[in-house]
GROMACS .gro file of N, CA and C in nm:
model
  504
    1UNK      N    1  -4.421  -3.086  -0.063
    1UNK     CA    2  -4.422  -3.183   0.044
    1UNK      C    3  -4.535  -3.284   0.019
    2UNK      N    4  -4.507  -3.409   0.051
    2UNK     CA    5  -4.604  -3.516   0.037
    2UNK      C    6  -4.665  -3.546   0.174
    3UNK      N    7  -4.796  -3.567   0.178
    3UNK     CA    8  -4.866  -3.595   0.302
    3UNK      C    9  -4.916  -3.739   0.300
    4UNK      N   10  -4.889  -3.813   0.407
    4UNK     CA   11  -4.926  -3.954   0.417
    4UNK      C   12  -5.027  -3.972   0.529
    5UNK      N   13  -5.138  -4.037   0.498
    5UNK     CA   14  -5.241  -4.070   0.595
    5UNK      C   15  -5.288  -4.212   0.567
    6UNK      N   16  -5.288  -4.294   0.669
    6UNK     CA   17  -5.328  -4.434   0.657
    6UNK      C   18  -5.252  -4.505   0.546
    7UNK      N   19  -5.123  -4.472   0.533
    7UNK     CA   20  -5.037  -4.537   0.436
    7UNK      C   21  -5.050  -4.487   0.294
    8UNK      N   22  -5.132  -4.386   0.270
    8UNK     CA   23  -5.155  -4.335   0.135
    8UNK      C   24  -5.113  -4.189   0.124
    9UNK      N   25  -5.067  -4.150   0.007
    9UNK     CA   26  -5.035  -4.011  -0.021
    9UNK      C   27  -5.167  -3.939  -0.048
   10UNK      N   28  -5.190  -3.831   0.025
   10UNK     CA   29  -5.316  -3.757   0.011
   10UNK      C   30  -5.287  -3.608  -0.015
   11UNK      N   31  -5.390  -3.538  -0.055
   11UNK     CA   32  -5.382  -3.393  -0.076
   11UNK      C   33  -5.389  -3.323   0.060
   12UNK      N   34  -5.309  -3.220   0.078
   12UNK     CA   35  -5.307  -3.146   0.204
   12UNK      C   36  -5.408  -3.031   0.196
   13UNK      N   37  -5.504  -3.029   0.287
   13UNK     CA   38  -5.607  -2.925   0.289
   13UNK      C   39  -5.563  -2.804   0.371
   14UNK      N   40  -5.449  -2.813   0.439
   14UNK     CA   41  -5.400  -2.706   0.524
   14UNK      C   42  -5.304  -2.616   0.447
   15UNK      N   43  -5.301  -2.487   0.485
   15UNK     CA   44  -5.210  -2.390   0.425
   15UNK      C   45  -5.121  -2.332   0.533
   16UNK      N   46  -4.989  -2.337   0.509
   16UNK     CA   47  -4.894  -2.275   0.602
   16UNK      C   48  -4.892  -2.126   0.577
   17UNK      N   49  -4.910  -2.053   0.683
   17UNK     CA   50  -4.913  -1.908   0.674
   17UNK      C   51  -4.776  -1.853   0.714
   18UNK      N   52  -4.719  -1.770   0.630
   18UNK     CA   53  -4.593  -1.704   0.664
   18UNK      C   54  -4.619  -1.603   0.776
   19UNK      N   55  -4.519  -1.575   0.856
   19UNK     CA   56  -4.538  -1.485   0.970
   19UNK      C   57  -4.583  -1.345   0.930
   20UNK      N   58  -4.547  -1.302   0.810
   20UNK     CA   59  -4.585  -1.167   0.766
   20UNK      C   60  -4.722  -1.163   0.699
   21UNK      N   61  -4.785  -1.278   0.673
   21UNK     CA   62  -4.917  -1.281   0.609
   21UNK      C   63  -5.027  -1.247   0.708
   22UNK      N   64  -5.130  -1.181   0.658
   22UNK     CA   65  -5.247  -1.148   0.740
   22UNK      C   66  -5.326  -1.275   0.770
   23UNK      N   67  -5.393  -1.276   0.883
   23UNK     CA   68  -5.477  -1.390   0.919
   23UNK      C   69  -5.602  -1.391   0.832
   24UNK      N   70  -5.638  -1.504   0.773
   24UNK     CA   71  -5.755  -1.510   0.685
   24UNK      C   72  -5.885  -1.518   0.765
   25UNK      N   73  -5.994  -1.501   0.696
   25UNK     CA   74  -6.128  -1.507   0.758
   25UNK      C   75  -6.186  -1.648   0.757
   26UNK      N   76  -6.127  -1.738   0.675
   26UNK     CA   77  -6.178  -1.875   0.666
   26UNK      C   78  -6.066  -1.967   0.622
   27UNK      N   79  -6.094  -2.097   0.629
   27UNK     CA   80  -5.998  -2.197   0.583
   27UNK      C   81  -5.928  -2.269   0.696
   28UNK      N   82  -5.826  -2.345   0.656
   28UNK     CA   83  -5.744  -2.422   0.749
   28UNK      C   84  -5.602  -2.370   0.738
   29UNK      N   85  -5.552  -2.310   0.846
   29UNK     CA   86  -5.419  -2.251   0.841
   29UNK      C   87  -5.328  -2.307   0.949
   30UNK      N   88  -5.199  -2.308   0.917
   30UNK     CA   89  -5.095  -2.348   1.012
   30UNK      C   90  -5.006  -2.226   1.033
   31UNK      N   91  -4.989  -2.188   1.160
   31UNK     CA   92  -4.903  -2.075   1.194
   31UNK      C   93  -4.781  -2.126   1.270
   32UNK      N   94  -4.678  -2.043   1.276
   32UNK     CA   95  -4.559  -2.078   1.353
   32UNK      C   96  -4.590  -2.069   1.503
   33UNK      N   97  -4.509  -2.134   1.582
   33UNK     CA   98  -4.528  -2.132   1.727
   33UNK      C   99  -4.520  -1.990   1.782
   34UNK      N  100  -4.432  -1.909   1.725
   34UNK     CA  101  -4.418  -1.771   1.773
   34UNK      C  102  -4.544  -1.688   1.745
   35UNK      N  103  -4.624  -1.729   1.650
   35UNK     CA  104  -4.744  -1.655   1.613
   35UNK      C  105  -4.872  -1.715   1.673
   36UNK      N  106  -4.860  -1.823   1.744
   36UNK     CA  107  -4.977  -1.896   1.793
   36UNK      C  108  -5.064  -1.812   1.886
   37UNK      N  109  -5.007  -1.748   1.984
   37UNK     CA  110  -5.086  -1.672   2.081
   37UNK      C  111  -5.168  -1.562   2.011
   38UNK      N  112  -5.106  -1.493   1.918
   38UNK     CA  113  -5.176  -1.388   1.843
   38UNK      C  114  -5.290  -1.448   1.760
   39UNK      N  115  -5.264  -1.561   1.696
   39UNK     CA  116  -5.367  -1.625   1.613
   39UNK      C  117  -5.486  -1.671   1.698
   40UNK      N  118  -5.460  -1.729   1.814
   40UNK     CA  119  -5.568  -1.774   1.902
   40UNK      C  120  -5.655  -1.655   1.944
   41UNK      N  121  -5.591  -1.542   1.972
   41UNK     CA  122  -5.663  -1.423   2.018
   41UNK      C  123  -5.743  -1.353   1.908
   42UNK      N  124  -5.697  -1.363   1.782
   42UNK     CA  125  -5.757  -1.282   1.678
   42UNK      C  126  -5.832  -1.357   1.568
   43UNK      N  127  -5.824  -1.488   1.564
   43UNK     CA  128  -5.893  -1.563   1.458
   43UNK      C  129  -6.039  -1.588   1.493
   44UNK      N  130  -6.123  -1.586   1.390
   44UNK     CA  131  -6.263  -1.623   1.408
   44UNK      C  132  -6.272  -1.772   1.438
   45UNK      N  133  -6.378  -1.812   1.503
   45UNK     CA  134  -6.397  -1.954   1.539
   45UNK      C  135  -6.412  -2.041   1.415
   46UNK      N  136  -6.450  -1.985   1.302
   46UNK     CA  137  -6.469  -2.062   1.180
   46UNK      C  138  -6.340  -2.099   1.109
   47UNK      N  139  -6.228  -2.048   1.155
   47UNK     CA  140  -6.098  -2.079   1.094
   47UNK      C  141  -6.035  -2.194   1.172
   48UNK      N  142  -6.003  -2.302   1.101
   48UNK     CA  143  -5.934  -2.415   1.165
   48UNK      C  144  -5.788  -2.375   1.183
   49UNK      N  145  -5.739  -2.390   1.306
   49UNK     CA  146  -5.605  -2.343   1.339
   49UNK      C  147  -5.511  -2.460   1.368
   50UNK      N  148  -5.394  -2.452   1.307
   50UNK     CA  149  -5.288  -2.547   1.333
   50UNK      C  150  -5.161  -2.472   1.368
   51UNK      N  151  -5.067  -2.542   1.429
   51UNK     CA  152  -4.940  -2.479   1.467
   51UNK      C  153  -4.825  -2.569   1.424
   52UNK      N  154  -4.717  -2.506   1.380
   52UNK     CA  155  -4.594  -2.574   1.343
   52UNK      C  156  -4.499  -2.561   1.461
   53UNK      N  157  -4.470  -2.672   1.527
   53UNK     CA  158  -4.389  -2.670   1.649
   53UNK      C  159  -4.258  -2.745   1.629
   54UNK      N  160  -4.146  -2.683   1.664
   54UNK     CA  161  -4.019  -2.756   1.659
   54UNK      C  162  -4.023  -2.876   1.755
   55UNK      N  163  -3.943  -2.976   1.728
   55UNK     CA  164  -3.944  -3.095   1.815
   55UNK      C  165  -3.883  -3.067   1.952
   56UNK      N  166  -3.828  -2.950   1.971
   56UNK     CA  167  -3.771  -2.910   2.101
   56UNK      C  168  -3.871  -2.834   2.187
   57UNK      N  169  -3.993  -2.817   2.138
   57UNK     CA  170  -4.097  -2.742   2.210
   57UNK      C  171  -4.138  -2.815   2.337
   58UNK      N  172  -4.151  -2.741   2.444
   58UNK     CA  173  -4.207  -2.796   2.568
   58UNK      C  174  -4.360  -2.797   2.553
   59UNK      N  175  -4.427  -2.899   2.604
   59UNK     CA  176  -4.573  -2.908   2.585
   59UNK      C  177  -4.652  -2.801   2.661
   60UNK      N  178  -4.596  -2.745   2.767
   60UNK     CA  179  -4.670  -2.648   2.848
   60UNK      C  180  -4.716  -2.525   2.770
   61UNK      N  181  -4.631  -2.464   2.685
   61UNK     CA  182  -4.680  -2.348   2.608
   61UNK      C  183  -4.796  -2.382   2.514
   62UNK      N  184  -4.805  -2.505   2.472
   62UNK     CA  185  -4.915  -2.547   2.383
   62UNK      C  186  -5.043  -2.577   2.460
   63UNK      N  187  -5.030  -2.608   2.589
   63UNK     CA  188  -5.143  -2.655   2.668
   63UNK      C  189  -5.261  -2.559   2.666
   64UNK      N  190  -5.236  -2.430   2.680
   64UNK     CA  191  -5.346  -2.333   2.683
   64UNK      C  192  -5.419  -2.326   2.550
   65UNK      N  193  -5.349  -2.353   2.441
   65UNK     CA  194  -5.409  -2.343   2.308
   65UNK      C  195  -5.472  -2.473   2.260
   66UNK      N  196  -5.452  -2.584   2.329
   66UNK     CA  197  -5.501  -2.714   2.282
   66UNK      C  198  -5.649  -2.715   2.246
   67UNK      N  199  -5.738  -2.655   2.326
   67UNK     CA  200  -5.880  -2.658   2.289
   67UNK      C  201  -5.910  -2.588   2.156
   68UNK      N  202  -5.827  -2.492   2.118
   68UNK     CA  203  -5.850  -2.416   1.995
   68UNK      C  204  -5.783  -2.479   1.874
   69UNK      N  205  -5.685  -2.564   1.896
   69UNK     CA  206  -5.607  -2.622   1.786
   69UNK      C  207  -5.676  -2.742   1.723
   70UNK      N  208  -5.671  -2.747   1.591
   70UNK     CA  209  -5.722  -2.862   1.516
   70UNK      C  210  -5.607  -2.948   1.465
   71UNK      N  211  -5.486  -2.890   1.459
   71UNK     CA  212  -5.370  -2.962   1.408
   71UNK      C  213  -5.245  -2.912   1.478
   72UNK      N  214  -5.157  -3.005   1.513
   72UNK     CA  215  -5.023  -2.972   1.561
   72UNK      C  216  -4.926  -3.047   1.471
   73UNK      N  217  -4.838  -2.972   1.406
   73UNK     CA  218  -4.738  -3.030   1.317
   73UNK      C  219  -4.602  -3.019   1.387
   74UNK      N  220  -4.544  -3.133   1.419
   74UNK     CA  221  -4.414  -3.136   1.488
   74UNK      C  222  -4.305  -3.156   1.385
   75UNK      N  223  -4.206  -3.068   1.387
   75UNK     CA  224  -4.099  -3.070   1.289
   75UNK      C  225  -3.990  -3.168   1.331
   76UNK      N  226  -3.953  -3.256   1.238
   76UNK     CA  227  -3.842  -3.350   1.255
   76UNK      C  228  -3.730  -3.303   1.161
   77UNK      N  229  -3.623  -3.241   1.214
   77UNK     CA  230  -3.517  -3.190   1.127
   77UNK      C  231  -3.434  -3.300   1.061
   78UNK      N  232  -3.431  -3.418   1.122
   78UNK     CA  233  -3.356  -3.532   1.068
   78UNK      C  234  -3.423  -3.661   1.114
   79UNK      N  235  -3.409  -3.767   1.034
   79UNK     CA  236  -3.474  -3.893   1.071
   79UNK      C  237  -3.417  -3.951   1.201
   80UNK      N  238  -3.294  -3.916   1.236
   80UNK     CA  239  -3.230  -3.970   1.356
   80UNK      C  240  -3.264  -3.891   1.483
   81UNK      N  241  -3.340  -3.783   1.470
   81UNK     CA  242  -3.376  -3.700   1.585
   81UNK      C  243  -3.516  -3.738   1.630
   82UNK      N  244  -3.526  -3.817   1.736
   82UNK     CA  245  -3.654  -3.873   1.779
   82UNK      C  246  -3.728  -3.793   1.884
   83UNK      N  247  -3.684  -3.671   1.914
   83UNK     CA  248  -3.751  -3.593   2.018
   83UNK      C  249  -3.898  -3.564   1.985
   84UNK      N  250  -3.931  -3.558   1.857
   84UNK     CA  251  -4.069  -3.534   1.817
   84UNK      C  252  -4.164  -3.646   1.858
   85UNK      N  253  -4.113  -3.768   1.865
   85UNK     CA  254  -4.196  -3.881   1.910
   85UNK      C  255  -4.236  -3.862   2.056
   86UNK      N  256  -4.140  -3.821   2.139
   86UNK     CA  257  -4.169  -3.796   2.281
   86UNK      C  258  -4.268  -3.681   2.297
   87UNK      N  259  -4.249  -3.574   2.221
   87UNK     CA  260  -4.340  -3.460   2.228
   87UNK      C  261  -4.481  -3.502   2.187
   88UNK      N  262  -4.493  -3.586   2.086
   88UNK     CA  263  -4.625  -3.633   2.042
   88UNK      C  264  -4.697  -3.708   2.154
   89UNK      N  265  -4.626  -3.795   2.221
   89UNK     CA  266  -4.687  -3.869   2.333
   89UNK      C  267  -4.734  -3.774   2.443
   90UNK      N  268  -4.651  -3.676   2.475
   90UNK     CA  269  -4.687  -3.580   2.580
   90UNK      C  270  -4.810  -3.499   2.540
   91UNK      N  271  -4.818  -3.460   2.414
   91UNK     CA  272  -4.934  -3.383   2.366
   91UNK      C  273  -5.060  -3.468   2.371
   92UNK      N  274  -5.052  -3.594   2.332
   92UNK     CA  275  -5.170  -3.682   2.339
   92UNK      C  276  -5.210  -3.704   2.485
   93UNK      N  277  -5.113  -3.721   2.574
   93UNK     CA  278  -5.145  -3.739   2.716
   93UNK      C  279  -5.210  -3.615   2.775
   94UNK      N  280  -5.179  -3.498   2.720
   94UNK     CA  281  -5.238  -3.372   2.766
   94UNK      C  282  -5.382  -3.357   2.718
   95UNK      N  283  -5.428  -3.449   2.634
   95UNK     CA  284  -5.567  -3.450   2.591
   95UNK      C  285  -5.594  -3.399   2.452
   96UNK      N  286  -5.491  -3.374   2.372
   96UNK     CA  287  -5.514  -3.327   2.236
   96UNK      C  288  -5.575  -3.437   2.151
   97UNK      N  289  -5.687  -3.407   2.086
   97UNK     CA  290  -5.757  -3.507   2.004
   97UNK      C  291  -5.759  -3.472   1.856
   98UNK      N  292  -5.701  -3.358   1.820
   98UNK     CA  293  -5.697  -3.317   1.680
   98UNK      C  294  -5.592  -3.394   1.602
   99UNK      N  295  -5.565  -3.347   1.480
   99UNK     CA  296  -5.467  -3.412   1.394
   99UNK      C  297  -5.326  -3.381   1.444
  100UNK      N  298  -5.248  -3.483   1.462
  100UNK     CA  299  -5.108  -3.469   1.501
  100UNK      C  300  -5.025  -3.513   1.381
  101UNK      N  301  -4.939  -3.422   1.333
  101UNK     CA  302  -4.864  -3.444   1.210
  101UNK      C  303  -4.714  -3.440   1.238
  102UNK      N  304  -4.642  -3.537   1.183
  102UNK     CA  305  -4.495  -3.536   1.186
  102UNK      C  306  -4.450  -3.478   1.053
  103UNK      N  307  -4.366  -3.377   1.059
  103UNK     CA  308  -4.324  -3.308   0.938
  103UNK      C  309  -4.172  -3.305   0.928
  104UNK      N  310  -4.119  -3.366   0.822
  104UNK     CA  311  -3.974  -3.363   0.804
  104UNK      C  312  -3.922  -3.489   0.738
  105UNK      N  313  -3.799  -3.519   0.765
  105UNK     CA  314  -3.729  -3.627   0.697
  105UNK      C  315  -3.747  -3.760   0.771
  106UNK      N  316  -3.870  -3.806   0.779
  106UNK     CA  317  -3.898  -3.936   0.839
  106UNK      C  318  -3.892  -4.044   0.733
  107UNK      N  319  -3.860  -4.163   0.776
  107UNK     CA  320  -3.850  -4.278   0.686
  107UNK      C  321  -3.971  -4.369   0.705
  108UNK      N  322  -4.002  -4.445   0.602
  108UNK     CA  323  -4.114  -4.539   0.612
  108UNK      C  324  -4.094  -4.637   0.728
  109UNK      N  325  -3.970  -4.671   0.757
  109UNK     CA  326  -3.940  -4.762   0.869
  109UNK      C  327  -3.989  -4.706   1.003
  110UNK      N  328  -4.006  -4.576   1.013
  110UNK     CA  329  -4.048  -4.512   1.137
  110UNK      C  330  -4.199  -4.492   1.147
  111UNK      N  331  -4.271  -4.534   1.044
  111UNK     CA  332  -4.414  -4.507   1.038
  111UNK      C  333  -4.492  -4.572   1.152
  112UNK      N  334  -4.470  -4.699   1.179
  112UNK     CA  335  -4.543  -4.767   1.287
  112UNK      C  336  -4.516  -4.701   1.422
  113UNK      N  337  -4.392  -4.663   1.444
  113UNK     CA  338  -4.359  -4.597   1.571
  113UNK      C  339  -4.430  -4.462   1.580
  114UNK      N  340  -4.433  -4.388   1.470
  114UNK     CA  341  -4.501  -4.259   1.468
  114UNK      C  342  -4.650  -4.276   1.500
  115UNK      N  343  -4.712  -4.375   1.440
  115UNK     CA  344  -4.853  -4.402   1.469
  115UNK      C  345  -4.872  -4.440   1.615
  116UNK      N  346  -4.782  -4.520   1.668
  116UNK     CA  347  -4.789  -4.562   1.808
  116UNK      C  348  -4.772  -4.447   1.905
  117UNK      N  349  -4.703  -4.342   1.862
  117UNK     CA  350  -4.684  -4.224   1.946
  117UNK      C  351  -4.800  -4.125   1.935
  118UNK      N  352  -4.893  -4.153   1.846
  118UNK     CA  353  -5.012  -4.069   1.835
  118UNK      C  354  -5.023  -3.986   1.709
  119UNK      N  355  -4.926  -3.996   1.618
  119UNK     CA  356  -4.934  -3.920   1.494
  119UNK      C  357  -5.044  -3.976   1.404
  120UNK      N  358  -5.112  -3.886   1.335
  120UNK     CA  359  -5.215  -3.923   1.238
  120UNK      C  360  -5.161  -3.919   1.096
  121UNK      N  361  -5.079  -3.817   1.069
  121UNK     CA  362  -5.026  -3.797   0.934
  121UNK      C  363  -4.876  -3.771   0.939
  122UNK      N  364  -4.811  -3.797   0.826
  122UNK     CA  365  -4.668  -3.773   0.810
  122UNK      C  366  -4.650  -3.687   0.686
  123UNK      N  367  -4.572  -3.581   0.700
  123UNK     CA  368  -4.543  -3.493   0.587
  123UNK      C  369  -4.393  -3.501   0.558
  124UNK      N  370  -4.360  -3.543   0.436
  124UNK     CA  371  -4.219  -3.561   0.399
  124UNK      C  372  -4.187  -3.479   0.275
  125UNK      N  373  -4.059  -3.443   0.259
  125UNK     CA  374  -4.020  -3.369   0.138
  125UNK      C  375  -4.042  -3.453   0.013
  126UNK      N  376  -4.060  -3.386  -0.100
  126UNK     CA  377  -4.087  -3.455  -0.226
  126UNK      C  378  -3.975  -3.548  -0.268
  127UNK      N  379  -3.849  -3.510  -0.243
  127UNK     CA  380  -3.738  -3.598  -0.282
  127UNK      C  381  -3.742  -3.730  -0.205
  128UNK      N  382  -3.784  -3.726  -0.081
  128UNK     CA  383  -3.796  -3.848  -0.002
  128UNK      C  384  -3.916  -3.931  -0.048
  129UNK      N  385  -4.023  -3.865  -0.087
  129UNK     CA  386  -4.142  -3.935  -0.137
  129UNK      C  387  -4.113  -4.008  -0.268
  130UNK      N  388  -4.022  -3.954  -0.348
  130UNK     CA  389  -3.983  -4.021  -0.472
  130UNK      C  390  -3.907  -4.149  -0.444
  131UNK      N  391  -3.827  -4.150  -0.338
  131UNK     CA  392  -3.749  -4.270  -0.305
  131UNK      C  393  -3.828  -4.372  -0.225
  132UNK      N  394  -3.926  -4.326  -0.148
  132UNK     CA  395  -4.010  -4.416  -0.068
  132UNK      C  396  -4.155  -4.394  -0.110
  133UNK      N  397  -4.200  -4.478  -0.201
  133UNK     CA  398  -4.333  -4.458  -0.256
  133UNK      C  399  -4.443  -4.506  -0.161
  134UNK      N  400  -4.565  -4.487  -0.204
  134UNK     CA  401  -4.682  -4.520  -0.123
  134UNK      C  402  -4.683  -4.667  -0.079
  135UNK      N  403  -4.638  -4.757  -0.162
  135UNK     CA  404  -4.641  -4.900  -0.127
  135UNK      C  405  -4.554  -4.929  -0.004
  136UNK      N  406  -4.443  -4.859   0.010
  136UNK     CA  407  -4.358  -4.880   0.128
  136UNK      C  408  -4.427  -4.832   0.256
  137UNK      N  409  -4.495  -4.719   0.248
  137UNK     CA  410  -4.565  -4.666   0.365
  137UNK      C  411  -4.683  -4.756   0.402
  138UNK      N  412  -4.753  -4.810   0.302
  138UNK     CA  413  -4.864  -4.901   0.330
  138UNK      C  414  -4.814  -5.030   0.395
  139UNK      N  415  -4.703  -5.083   0.345
  139UNK     CA  416  -4.647  -5.206   0.401
  139UNK      C  417  -4.605  -5.186   0.546
  140UNK      N  418  -4.544  -5.073   0.575
  140UNK     CA  419  -4.500  -5.046   0.713
  140UNK      C  420  -4.618  -5.025   0.807
  141UNK      N  421  -4.725  -4.971   0.757
  141UNK     CA  422  -4.844  -4.946   0.840
  141UNK      C  423  -4.901  -5.075   0.896
  142UNK      N  424  -4.893  -5.181   0.819
  142UNK     CA  425  -4.953  -5.308   0.861
  142UNK      C  426  -4.848  -5.414   0.894
  143UNK      N  427  -4.724  -5.374   0.912
  143UNK     CA  428  -4.614  -5.470   0.932
  143UNK      C  429  -4.628  -5.554   1.058
  144UNK      N  430  -4.675  -5.495   1.166
  144UNK     CA  431  -4.684  -5.566   1.294
  144UNK      C  432  -4.820  -5.543   1.357
  145UNK      N  433  -4.879  -5.650   1.409
  145UNK     CA  434  -5.009  -5.638   1.472
  145UNK      C  435  -4.998  -5.584   1.614
  146UNK      N  436  -4.886  -5.612   1.681
  146UNK     CA  437  -4.866  -5.566   1.820
  146UNK      C  438  -4.725  -5.511   1.837
  147UNK      N  439  -4.709  -5.430   1.940
  147UNK     CA  440  -4.578  -5.373   1.971
  147UNK      C  441  -4.546  -5.399   2.118
  148UNK      N  442  -4.423  -5.374   2.157
  148UNK     CA  443  -4.385  -5.391   2.297
  148UNK      C  444  -4.435  -5.278   2.385
  149UNK      N  445  -4.450  -5.160   2.329
  149UNK     CA  446  -4.500  -5.046   2.405
  149UNK      C  447  -4.646  -5.022   2.373
  150UNK      N  448  -4.720  -4.978   2.474
  150UNK     CA  449  -4.858  -4.938   2.449
  150UNK      C  450  -4.857  -4.815   2.363
  151UNK      N  451  -4.950  -4.808   2.272
  151UNK     CA  452  -4.956  -4.694   2.183
  151UNK      C  453  -5.098  -4.658   2.147
  152UNK      N  454  -5.111  -4.585   2.040
  152UNK     CA  455  -5.240  -4.537   1.996
  152UNK      C  456  -5.295  -4.616   1.878
  153UNK      N  457  -5.222  -4.719   1.834
  153UNK     CA  458  -5.263  -4.793   1.716
  153UNK      C  459  -5.321  -4.929   1.753
  154UNK      N  460  -5.240  -5.013   1.813
  154UNK     CA  461  -5.281  -5.150   1.843
  154UNK      C  462  -5.343  -5.158   1.983
  155UNK      N  463  -5.445  -5.240   1.998
  155UNK     CA  464  -5.504  -5.258   2.132
  155UNK      C  465  -5.416  -5.351   2.216
  156UNK      N  466  -5.349  -5.297   2.312
  156UNK     CA  467  -5.265  -5.379   2.399
  156UNK      C  468  -5.128  -5.402   2.339
  157UNK      N  469  -5.038  -5.449   2.423
  157UNK     CA  470  -4.901  -5.472   2.380
  157UNK      C  471  -4.872  -5.622   2.374
  158UNK      N  472  -4.756  -5.657   2.325
  158UNK     CA  473  -4.711  -5.796   2.321
  158UNK      C  474  -4.706  -5.853   2.463
  159UNK      N  475  -4.656  -5.774   2.556
  159UNK     CA  476  -4.646  -5.822   2.695
  159UNK      C  477  -4.784  -5.848   2.757
  160UNK      N  478  -4.880  -5.761   2.728
  160UNK     CA  479  -5.016  -5.785   2.779
  160UNK      C  480  -5.075  -5.912   2.720
  161UNK      N  481  -5.051  -5.936   2.593
  161UNK     CA  482  -5.101  -6.059   2.528
  161UNK      C  483  -5.038  -6.182   2.592
  162UNK      N  484  -4.908  -6.175   2.620
  162UNK     CA  485  -4.840  -6.289   2.685
  162UNK      C  486  -4.894  -6.314   2.825
  163UNK      N  487  -4.919  -6.207   2.899
  163UNK     CA  488  -4.974  -6.222   3.035
  163UNK      C  489  -5.112  -6.286   3.032
  164UNK      N  490  -5.195  -6.244   2.939
  164UNK     CA  491  -5.328  -6.301   2.927
  164UNK      C  492  -5.321  -6.449   2.890
  165UNK      N  493  -5.229  -6.483   2.799
  165UNK     CA  494  -5.215  -6.622   2.758
  165UNK      C  495  -5.162  -6.708   2.873
  166UNK      N  496  -5.071  -6.654   2.952
  166UNK     CA  497  -5.016  -6.730   3.066
  166UNK      C  498  -5.117  -6.748   3.178
  167UNK      N  499  -5.211  -6.656   3.190
  167UNK     CA  500  -5.312  -6.663   3.295
  167UNK      C  501  -5.420  -6.768   3.266
  168UNK      N  502  -5.428  -6.813   3.142
  168UNK     CA  503  -5.531  -6.911   3.106
  168UNK      C  504  -5.496  -7.049   3.149
   0.00000   0.00000   0.00000
């Protein structure tokens, strides 16, 4: 899997833990949603904890674990399934300040929207990374200075800019 941050392909410092693997004493690990409660209860504070959440996850089960989580990776099973964008917004509104990752078959065309919904990183399969190289992700990151919806990237929306200009 290729990891994209700020339009660049980067090395992933996190390790996905299989459900049958023992919890480590150190490092950065990502556990499945079904294993989250156990991991929160049994991991040392020195272990950075992340969770892999399906895009159909309700935010309430994650709410209790938010203070302990350093990363939430939301799974996108297909580029046309946008439920993960809504979940990301809800998680950010709930106060999560850690890394929010979109994981799956996302396209470079969706990068700005993902950033606007609060995602920090995008994880895509290697076959998709071969077809959409780093230059495409960088171009999409800076494609538009403003959007119609308020988000986490640009300060203010197009509508707010128009209102300010009309008020002058």
